[in-house]
Structure formats: structure tokens, C-alpha cells
XYZ file of C-alpha atoms in Angstrom:
524
model
C -85.856 78.558 111.749
C -85.734 80.728 108.643
C -82.716 82.978 108.212
C -82.244 85.903 105.864
C -79.786 85.919 102.973
C -78.892 88.271 100.166
C -81.215 88.281 97.191
C -79.329 88.149 93.922
C -82.372 88.843 91.768
C -85.157 91.373 92.426
C -88.311 89.631 93.576
C -91.264 90.554 91.302
C -94.093 92.385 92.993
C -97.827 91.918 92.474
C -98.846 93.360 89.088
C -101.288 96.221 88.986
C -104.937 95.641 88.161
C -107.393 92.915 89.074
C -105.146 90.028 87.997
C -105.201 87.279 90.608
C -101.882 85.871 91.690
C -100.646 82.545 92.975
C -97.687 82.225 95.285
C -94.771 79.923 94.565
C -92.429 79.551 97.503
C -88.860 79.303 96.288
C -86.271 78.363 98.859
C -82.711 79.481 98.609
C -80.692 77.240 100.888
C -77.566 78.794 102.355
C -74.309 76.930 102.811
C -74.420 74.752 105.895
C -71.691 72.251 105.059
C -73.713 69.244 106.243
C -75.067 66.174 104.542
C -78.106 66.028 106.830
C -79.529 69.225 105.374
C -78.229 71.149 102.415
C -75.017 72.909 101.614
C -73.483 75.080 98.956
C -76.583 75.528 96.786
C -76.994 78.243 94.174
C -79.776 80.611 93.173
C -81.899 79.077 90.457
C -85.145 80.997 90.008
C -87.473 81.023 86.999
C -88.182 84.203 85.037
C -91.798 85.336 85.283
C -93.478 87.657 82.786
C -96.431 89.104 84.691
C -98.071 90.628 81.649
C -98.257 87.481 79.533
C -98.237 85.006 82.414
C -95.419 83.012 80.863
C -92.991 81.297 83.223
C -89.663 80.726 81.530
C -87.523 77.987 83.040
C -83.783 78.611 83.257
C -83.319 75.910 80.584
C -85.153 78.189 78.127
C -88.519 76.430 77.932
C -91.602 78.632 78.265
C -94.212 77.147 80.583
C -97.741 78.429 81.074
C -99.463 77.947 84.422
C -97.888 76.826 87.648
C -98.868 73.182 87.119
C -97.072 73.034 83.779
C -93.933 74.602 85.240
C -93.983 72.139 88.151
C -94.441 69.158 85.830
C -91.605 70.386 83.638
C -88.973 70.771 86.351
C -90.016 67.568 88.127
C -89.995 65.269 85.131
C -88.228 66.845 82.183
C -85.711 69.544 83.067
C -82.248 68.115 83.575
C -80.573 71.540 83.542
C -80.923 72.049 87.290
C -78.252 72.186 90.024
C -78.309 69.105 92.244
C -79.013 69.053 95.967
C -76.712 66.752 98.027
C -79.567 64.215 98.084
C -79.253 63.689 94.334
C -82.541 65.495 93.606
C -82.510 68.836 91.762
C -82.566 71.762 94.195
C -85.696 73.199 92.683
C -87.694 70.079 93.570
C -87.441 71.231 97.192
C -89.024 74.505 96.121
C -92.141 72.565 95.158
C -92.002 70.428 98.320
C -90.869 73.073 100.772
C -91.814 71.032 103.856
C -89.148 68.463 102.931
C -86.435 70.979 103.809
C -86.844 69.623 107.350
C -86.055 66.030 106.407
C -82.568 64.533 106.734
C -81.211 64.253 103.196
C -80.228 60.622 103.656
C -83.904 59.737 104.187
C -84.980 60.849 100.705
C -81.631 60.462 98.914
C -81.645 58.821 95.521
C -79.922 55.470 95.036
C -77.617 56.897 92.391
C -74.459 57.031 94.523
C -71.666 54.495 94.042
C -71.230 53.688 97.721
C -73.174 53.784 100.961
C -71.372 53.333 104.270
C -73.511 52.076 107.139
C -72.097 52.718 110.619
C -73.786 50.624 113.306
C -72.966 51.426 116.942
C -74.050 50.201 120.343
C -73.338 52.834 122.945
C -73.671 52.091 126.653
C -76.998 53.395 127.972
C -75.304 54.001 131.325
C -72.963 56.473 129.637
C -75.928 58.151 127.950
C -77.781 58.587 131.239
C -74.691 60.020 132.941
C -73.493 62.191 130.065
C -76.511 63.260 128.020
C -74.886 66.555 127.032
C -71.718 64.832 125.807
C -73.660 62.366 123.684
C -75.857 65.148 122.292
C -72.769 67.208 121.503
C -71.246 64.247 119.676
C -74.387 63.866 117.559
C -74.290 67.570 116.705
C -70.700 67.268 115.498
C -71.392 64.448 113.017
C -73.073 66.703 110.423
C -70.044 69.024 110.642
C -67.667 66.270 109.486
C -67.997 67.386 105.873
C -66.582 70.804 106.698
C -63.966 69.340 109.051
C -62.734 66.861 106.424
C -63.156 69.478 103.667
C -65.556 67.273 101.726
C -68.434 68.240 99.497
C -71.765 67.568 101.299
C -73.508 64.322 100.399
C -76.602 62.662 101.895
C -76.269 61.277 105.400
C -78.614 60.074 108.136
C -78.524 59.933 111.927
C -81.004 57.375 113.281
C -81.375 56.188 116.877
C -83.190 53.397 118.664
C -86.322 54.232 120.628
C -84.521 53.787 123.954
C -81.540 55.974 123.023
C -83.649 58.730 121.439
C -85.896 58.998 124.506
C -82.870 58.955 126.840
C -81.508 61.985 124.977
C -84.738 63.879 125.553
C -86.554 63.167 122.310
C -90.008 61.724 121.796
C -90.983 59.000 119.351
C -93.940 58.827 116.943
C -96.971 56.725 117.772
C -96.403 52.958 117.518
C -92.619 53.382 117.438
C -91.099 50.482 119.351
C -88.006 48.351 119.795
C -87.556 45.584 117.239
C -88.475 42.092 118.428
C -87.245 38.938 116.693
C -89.742 37.503 114.211
C -90.277 33.785 113.644
C -91.875 31.740 110.871
C -95.578 30.906 111.189
C -95.295 27.569 109.378
C -94.886 25.433 112.487
C -91.142 25.119 113.044
C -90.869 28.556 114.719
C -87.552 29.278 112.969
C -86.330 32.792 113.763
C -86.247 34.589 110.409
C -85.517 38.099 111.681
C -83.174 38.044 114.706
C -82.466 41.263 116.598
C -79.465 43.465 115.893
C -77.713 44.697 119.053
C -77.084 48.266 117.834
C -78.847 51.423 119.032
C -77.370 53.926 116.569
C -77.261 53.974 112.759
C -75.309 56.463 110.656
C -75.382 56.356 106.865
C -73.133 58.160 104.399
C -73.751 58.008 100.645
C -70.763 58.893 98.502
C -69.417 58.543 94.984
C -65.895 58.444 96.435
C -64.865 55.369 98.446
C -62.108 57.263 100.284
C -64.478 60.068 101.301
C -67.116 57.632 102.510
C -64.774 55.521 104.626
C -63.210 58.695 106.088
C -66.668 59.895 107.211
C -67.543 56.490 108.651
C -64.308 56.082 110.599
C -64.347 59.656 111.881
C -67.931 59.323 113.108
C -67.023 56.237 115.155
C -64.046 58.118 116.585
C -66.360 60.943 117.716
C -68.759 58.571 119.482
C -65.886 56.660 121.116
C -64.622 59.875 122.699
C -67.910 60.172 124.597
C -67.267 57.013 126.558
C -68.054 53.336 126.346
C -68.855 52.051 122.864
C -69.768 48.407 123.310
C -69.988 47.503 119.611
C -69.316 49.210 116.303
C -69.134 48.025 112.729
C -68.916 49.565 109.268
C -70.806 47.904 106.421
C -69.601 48.953 102.976
C -72.444 49.092 100.467
C -71.590 49.357 96.777
C -73.578 49.903 93.599
C -73.906 46.778 91.491
C -75.159 46.674 87.919
C -76.873 50.083 88.109
C -79.082 49.218 91.054
C -79.170 45.424 91.186
C -78.902 42.944 94.001
C -75.928 40.573 93.542
C -78.390 37.833 92.548
C -79.000 39.829 89.367
C -82.491 41.059 90.220
C -83.110 44.800 89.838
C -83.534 46.061 93.411
C -86.048 48.587 94.735
C -88.386 48.347 91.737
C -91.387 49.244 93.884
C -89.939 52.650 94.799
C -92.202 55.359 93.405
C -89.346 57.822 93.178
C -90.101 59.686 89.981
C -90.650 62.875 91.999
C -89.386 64.157 95.345
C -92.941 64.808 96.529
C -93.922 61.161 96.142
C -90.716 59.981 97.798
C -91.265 62.352 100.713
C -94.808 61.068 101.279
C -93.537 57.505 101.494
C -90.418 58.137 103.566
C -91.359 60.842 106.064
C -94.122 61.600 108.535
C -96.678 63.999 107.108
C -97.095 67.632 108.095
C -98.567 70.824 106.756
C -96.869 70.899 103.348
C -97.111 74.671 103.108
C -95.185 75.310 106.304
C -91.453 75.539 106.879
C -91.593 76.144 110.628
C -92.080 73.107 112.856
C -95.753 72.155 112.854
C -97.004 72.053 116.445
C -99.790 69.683 115.449
C -97.248 67.260 113.996
C -94.202 67.285 116.321
C -92.518 64.503 114.344
C -93.138 66.081 110.935
C -90.490 64.942 108.451
C -89.041 62.433 110.863
C -88.916 58.870 109.561
C -89.384 55.318 110.832
C -86.419 53.181 109.792
C -85.962 49.437 109.406
C -82.559 47.843 108.895
C -82.191 44.246 107.762
C -78.839 42.624 106.999
C -79.180 39.707 104.580
C -76.601 37.092 103.687
C -77.159 35.369 100.335
C -76.357 31.776 99.448
C -75.465 32.398 95.800
C -74.553 28.760 95.231
C -78.090 27.687 96.171
C -79.605 30.534 94.187
C -77.841 29.568 90.957
C -78.968 25.947 91.290
C -82.542 27.219 90.868
C -84.077 27.189 87.395
C -85.017 30.498 85.743
C -88.668 29.672 86.505
C -87.932 29.133 90.210
C -85.880 32.339 90.397
C -88.692 34.303 88.766
C -91.382 32.823 91.028
C -89.309 33.528 94.156
C -89.520 37.259 93.497
C -92.595 37.489 91.259
C -90.624 39.078 88.429
C -88.996 37.713 85.295
C -85.394 36.884 86.025
C -82.924 37.841 83.291
C -85.371 40.138 81.459
C -85.026 43.900 81.874
C -87.326 46.580 80.472
C -88.092 50.231 81.105
C -90.881 50.914 83.578
C -94.219 52.178 82.298
C -93.896 55.167 84.659
C -92.483 58.516 83.727
C -89.003 58.015 85.116
C -88.300 55.088 82.777
C -86.260 53.053 85.251
C -85.121 49.565 84.327
C -87.080 46.742 85.984
C -87.674 43.028 85.794
C -91.265 42.794 84.464
C -93.845 41.271 86.788
C -94.884 37.725 86.014
C -98.204 37.550 84.187
C -98.529 33.757 84.406
C -97.220 30.962 86.602
C -97.262 33.266 89.619
C -96.657 32.095 93.187
C -98.394 34.085 95.923
C -95.366 33.310 98.097
C -93.229 35.417 95.755
C -91.516 38.349 97.441
C -93.591 41.087 95.787
C -96.742 39.551 97.325
C -95.166 39.432 100.778
C -92.861 42.423 101.133
C -95.101 45.202 99.838
C -95.819 48.327 101.857
C -95.588 52.111 101.848
C -91.864 52.620 102.318
C -88.867 54.059 100.470
C -86.340 51.286 99.982
C -82.633 52.101 99.986
C -80.509 48.981 99.694
C -76.946 48.262 98.649
C -75.092 44.969 98.180
C -72.431 44.377 100.837
C -69.323 42.287 101.344
C -67.863 41.686 104.761
C -64.565 43.541 105.231
C -62.877 40.517 106.788
C -63.686 38.350 103.788
C -62.360 40.627 101.087
C -58.725 39.579 101.009
C -57.668 43.221 100.621
C -55.886 45.307 103.218
C -55.498 48.948 102.203
C -58.291 51.358 101.324
C -56.980 51.438 97.749
C -57.154 47.639 97.562
C -60.709 47.661 98.903
C -61.853 50.281 96.407
C -60.363 48.281 93.520
C -62.004 45.154 94.902
C -65.444 46.757 94.935
C -64.911 47.987 91.394
C -64.131 44.399 90.393
C -67.180 43.037 92.203
C -69.478 45.673 90.706
C -68.453 44.595 87.202
C -68.743 40.843 87.867
C -71.742 38.901 86.525
C -73.993 37.200 89.112
C -72.741 33.706 88.234
C -69.094 34.765 88.155
C -69.588 36.174 91.653
C -69.145 32.592 92.877
C -65.602 32.536 91.487
C -64.595 35.357 93.828
C -64.974 32.888 96.700
C -66.400 35.463 99.102
C -67.170 34.204 102.576
C -69.993 36.664 103.133
C -72.044 38.593 100.617
C -75.557 39.912 100.661
C -77.673 43.020 101.020
C -77.898 45.834 103.558
C -81.593 46.673 103.386
C -82.848 49.997 104.720
C -86.453 51.180 104.492
C -87.734 54.633 105.470
C -91.467 55.044 106.057
C -94.070 57.453 107.371
C -95.545 54.517 109.300
C -93.719 51.785 111.219
C -96.837 49.649 110.855
C -96.323 49.521 107.077
C -92.849 48.033 107.557
C -93.826 45.693 110.381
C -96.738 44.217 108.431
C -94.461 43.524 105.460
C -92.022 41.627 107.694
C -94.872 39.630 109.240
C -96.128 38.630 105.784
C -92.621 37.480 104.869
C -92.788 35.179 107.911
C -96.118 33.714 106.760
C -98.665 35.686 108.764
C -102.100 36.101 107.118
C -101.254 33.344 104.594
C -103.835 30.548 104.441
C -101.074 27.960 104.608
C -98.820 30.187 106.762
C -96.249 29.895 103.978
C -93.206 32.091 104.255
C -91.629 34.266 101.544
C -89.812 32.265 98.841
C -86.931 34.684 99.335
C -85.827 32.533 102.272
C -84.860 29.735 99.885
C -81.571 31.488 99.100
C -81.022 34.146 101.771
C -81.103 34.582 105.537
C -81.411 37.668 107.706
C -78.586 37.976 110.216
C -80.281 40.792 112.098
C -82.989 43.448 112.017
C -83.645 46.665 113.952
C -85.974 49.659 114.128
C -84.638 53.207 114.400
C -86.064 56.700 114.362
C -84.488 59.286 112.027
C -85.608 62.595 113.555
C -86.343 65.660 111.483
C -83.667 68.340 111.415
C -85.501 70.606 113.932
C -85.888 67.633 116.301
C -82.212 66.784 115.964
C -81.257 70.400 116.626
C -83.375 70.426 119.764
C -81.895 67.216 121.207
C -78.345 68.091 120.110
C -78.777 71.464 121.851
C -77.533 73.506 118.939
C -78.795 76.819 117.650
C -82.025 76.418 115.639
C -81.247 76.626 111.934
C -77.622 75.531 112.262
C -78.261 72.149 110.620
C -80.429 73.480 107.847
C -80.191 77.277 107.460
C -82.691 78.414 104.880
C -84.045 81.658 103.493
C -87.196 82.035 101.492
C -88.318 84.307 98.700
C -91.877 84.680 97.510
C -92.397 84.990 93.774
C -95.922 85.998 92.828
C -97.249 84.338 89.719
C -100.258 85.633 87.764
C -103.518 83.790 87.327
C -103.225 80.433 85.550
C -103.532 80.529 81.808
C -106.203 78.427 80.175
C -105.853 75.213 78.258
C -106.740 75.711 74.625
C -107.720 72.902 72.303
C -105.930 73.151 68.937
C -108.098 74.162 65.925
C -107.928 70.581 64.755
C -107.643 67.792 67.282
C -104.520 65.893 66.356
C -103.809 62.482 67.761
C -100.119 62.088 68.430
C -98.051 59.317 69.958
C -97.597 59.704 73.723
C -94.523 57.893 75.051
C -96.021 57.619 78.506
C -99.343 56.142 77.275
C -97.625 53.993 74.662
C -100.249 54.959 72.067
C -101.853 57.804 70.116
C -103.734 60.333 72.256
C -105.352 63.762 71.849
C -103.239 66.786 72.832
C -104.270 70.241 74.057
C -102.219 73.431 74.053
C -101.523 76.007 76.756
C -102.160 79.536 75.605
C -98.957 81.586 75.493
C -96.617 78.681 76.236
C -94.347 76.402 74.273
C -95.776 73.154 75.574
C -98.694 70.820 74.961
C -100.299 68.235 77.200
C -101.524 64.704 76.580
C -105.196 64.707 77.621
C -105.000 61.069 78.701
C -102.109 61.061 81.165
C -101.125 64.719 81.614
C -97.580 64.273 80.270
C -96.108 67.610 79.175
C -94.246 67.846 75.868
C -92.335 70.683 74.298
C -93.841 71.790 70.982
C -91.101 71.213 68.431
C -90.588 73.714 65.624
C -89.215 72.811 62.201
C -85.845 74.140 63.361
C -85.976 71.893 66.453
C -86.836 68.861 64.352
C -83.877 69.466 62.049
C -81.478 69.630 64.979
């Protein structure tokens, strides 16, 4: 699948002598004009001095060994071009296997809007016109070029039945979603089934661009034949990543690095390989769960602050930075007065959560696209309590989870229904919300999608690779006098060690890398 491209910078060769070398695979991704893969990226390689062993990042910082350089660009360097997924391009150089994943699977939740296109296509049409349906799927990633839009993260996910009908194969334990009922005796259906067999997602900062992609994609599928159902759900960013109840959403995402996100969201493979791994045919595919929730805000705001906090397991109305390295805002976990029926004790699992608040289009009271965009801007700036004054008929959350294992998602849903609870008690979340439908989908890797769509290998994610040889790792050197300095990550004073020949030092307790400030730096 690799394709050649021009090299703008000479690739260093192995230095003479007995110096050992390590290989860093740097991927230069050519323009593909799709949101599934990558498009329009630029060269961004580090400078390597093979005599001293110093790796100089393009931001100017000198890093010593490979590990220090990796830690720097993953957690500290903000001077990096962005991939359409929202991650810096160079993060994919350190997680080269994730070049196969659809960008919407690992995309960050930093975009203003997410448009969810749900479609039910007639299986009879699929069986009679497999090539037409496959061709339609292949044309969806090309919408960005057709509409002359800058690539942004998107996802194509299909039900088990539809994916197999098109000639694909599903991972182990992949299955159709079955309605889930409460275990507490009344057998109430908590997760009904959604009727759709196709999910398309488009994340955008522009409302007009996002709705254009969504509407055009439905038009493409309709041309194939019988579309039995289709609907666009408009997700919008609220309060920098909050649910409309006011709780910070997705706190359990471990998304401080792309590597960690990829391990959660996609099926594992040989991380050192770009070509499709024969031993892992579904490598970098993802199991997807969709749940559409409708909130009863009136009931929610009748709850006391204590009840709200216990329902989730986090302190409602209190926001602090996470202890982790990315410093995201979160509602702190309750230390006392905890209910084991709180959502964090029911809905946990290894998955990457991507959720956006939604409002039903028919309930907005706005007609034109401009009116709708202004409406969402108004809603996004409204406080949770004032949301009631907008008199919306339907409001809630479009929940999407990507996981390497469908079992992780399914077990979380079962716990929310009361399974494995001594009293078979359901999640307290149900006291103010209801799920109007759930479904499982499979988001194939880019090579899988190319195979089923019958397009030329590499057309959805053309890549070229360069190999930069790095010299043997430099050694850590303890300073002449051990100085205890404050470490932001440890929230206390810790001992620091230096890296010989570099401009950084490392906290010996947590491994956080810091730039060594000079007197000139401190003055500025």
C-alpha cells in the first residue's frame, strides 16, 4: 500500500564507525483529499546530529534519546502541523500502524460540530447491486474534493449484515445489536434497537460544511436504489466538552496521546508494520456502539446537587484539571457518599468515547441553515438551567464508542441494566434520561474498506515512508548535586536527572520531561 513521493530533505545515512543506530519511521502522507485517511499534510522531520546524538525538534528544543524526543512531541510540542483528526501529524510517525485507521475513529473531540448520518438501505438492493453499493461507499471519502472542502475526520461504519453482504468479514464476537432490558424485575427495555444499518460521521468546525457533507452522502446512497430510512443528527459542542446537563463528558477517555487512543479504539496489530497484517485481518478496524439518549432536563434539575453527583459518581458543579498530563477539565470523582449505582461504576470499559449533545431538527424552530447555525451557537452558550427556557421538544446526547473489543462495550451496557449487581440495580443515569435506540456497527480499516469498495489499494490513504537512522541512545546523567524541584505532574518536589547533550531534564518519579530554562528564558 505504500507509494513513493518526493523527498524534500536528504535522509541521513548510517554514520561510520561502530555506533549503533535505532530506526525511527517517519511517514510523509501525500494528499488524498479524504477525511477517512489523511490529506494535504506537510513534511515535518526532526534534525538529527549523528555525531553528538542530539535530536533537534522543529520547534527548536534539543532532545537526547528517542524516548525523550517522543515524549516531547507527544506531550509538549504544540508547534506541529495538525492531521485532519485533530492530532499532530508527527504523532502518527510514532504510531505508524494507525495510518490504517479511519480518522473519525481516533479523532479528537475538539471540533465544533459532528454530523451523524444514519441510513437503512434495503438488503435486497445490496444483494442485487453489490458493485453499485460498494462504488457509492468509495465515493463518500471523495466528497471533500468534490465539494472543495478541507479534509476533516469522518467514519464509514456498517452493520454486521451489510458488511458481510458487501464481501467483508467481521471480527470475532461481532454481532447485531439486540435490545437490552432491566434486570430489576420489571423487564423495562432500556436499550431498544435502532433500525439503521449504516452510520456515517463527519466532524467539522463549520456548520455549513458539515451539513453539506451529510446531505451529499445521503444523496449518493439514494442513487444506488431503495433507502428505507435516513436521518441526520446534528451534534454540537457545548461548554467545551460538556453534556447539556452540565457534566463534563468523556472524562474517562485516556486521550493524552494518540498511541493510547489507538489501543482503546482500534483492533490491535503489529505496531511496526504499515502493510496489512495477515495474522490480524481486522487490524485497525473498530467495533462501534451508537446510543441515542433523550434527556429530561426538567427532572434532572429537580434533583439536589448531592443526587446529581451520586447519579454520575462525580461532583456536579465543580471543575478541576485532571491529574494526568493533558490537564483536561473534569468533575472530580466523589470521595465520600458514593453510590455504586453511579454511572462511572456501571459504564466503565475499554473504549474511546465520542459524544456530542444533539437537538432534533424538527424541534428547533429554525428553517434555514443560517438559522440553525445561529441556534446552535445560542444553545452552546446557554447555561444548563436556562436550557429549559428554550422549550426544546427533544434534546439529549448522541453517544458513540469505538473499541478494540465489542465485549468491552456490551458488558458496560449490561451493567447499566443491572447485570452482576447484587440487587440488580440499574444505572442511576436512567433517572433523568432514556435511550431511544442503540446499534452495533463495524468501522473497517482503510485497507479493508478499499478491498470491499473495489478501489485501487492506497487510494484512500496514500502514504510514503522515509527511514531516519538515529544513533545509539544517550545516557541519563544525574546532576552533580541532586536538586529537588517541583514537578507539575506529581504535584510535589521530586528529584530530576539530566540527559547528556540535551536541553531537557526528567522527573525521576513520573518521567515528565521539562525544558531546562536558562537565565535568559526565565527573564522572558
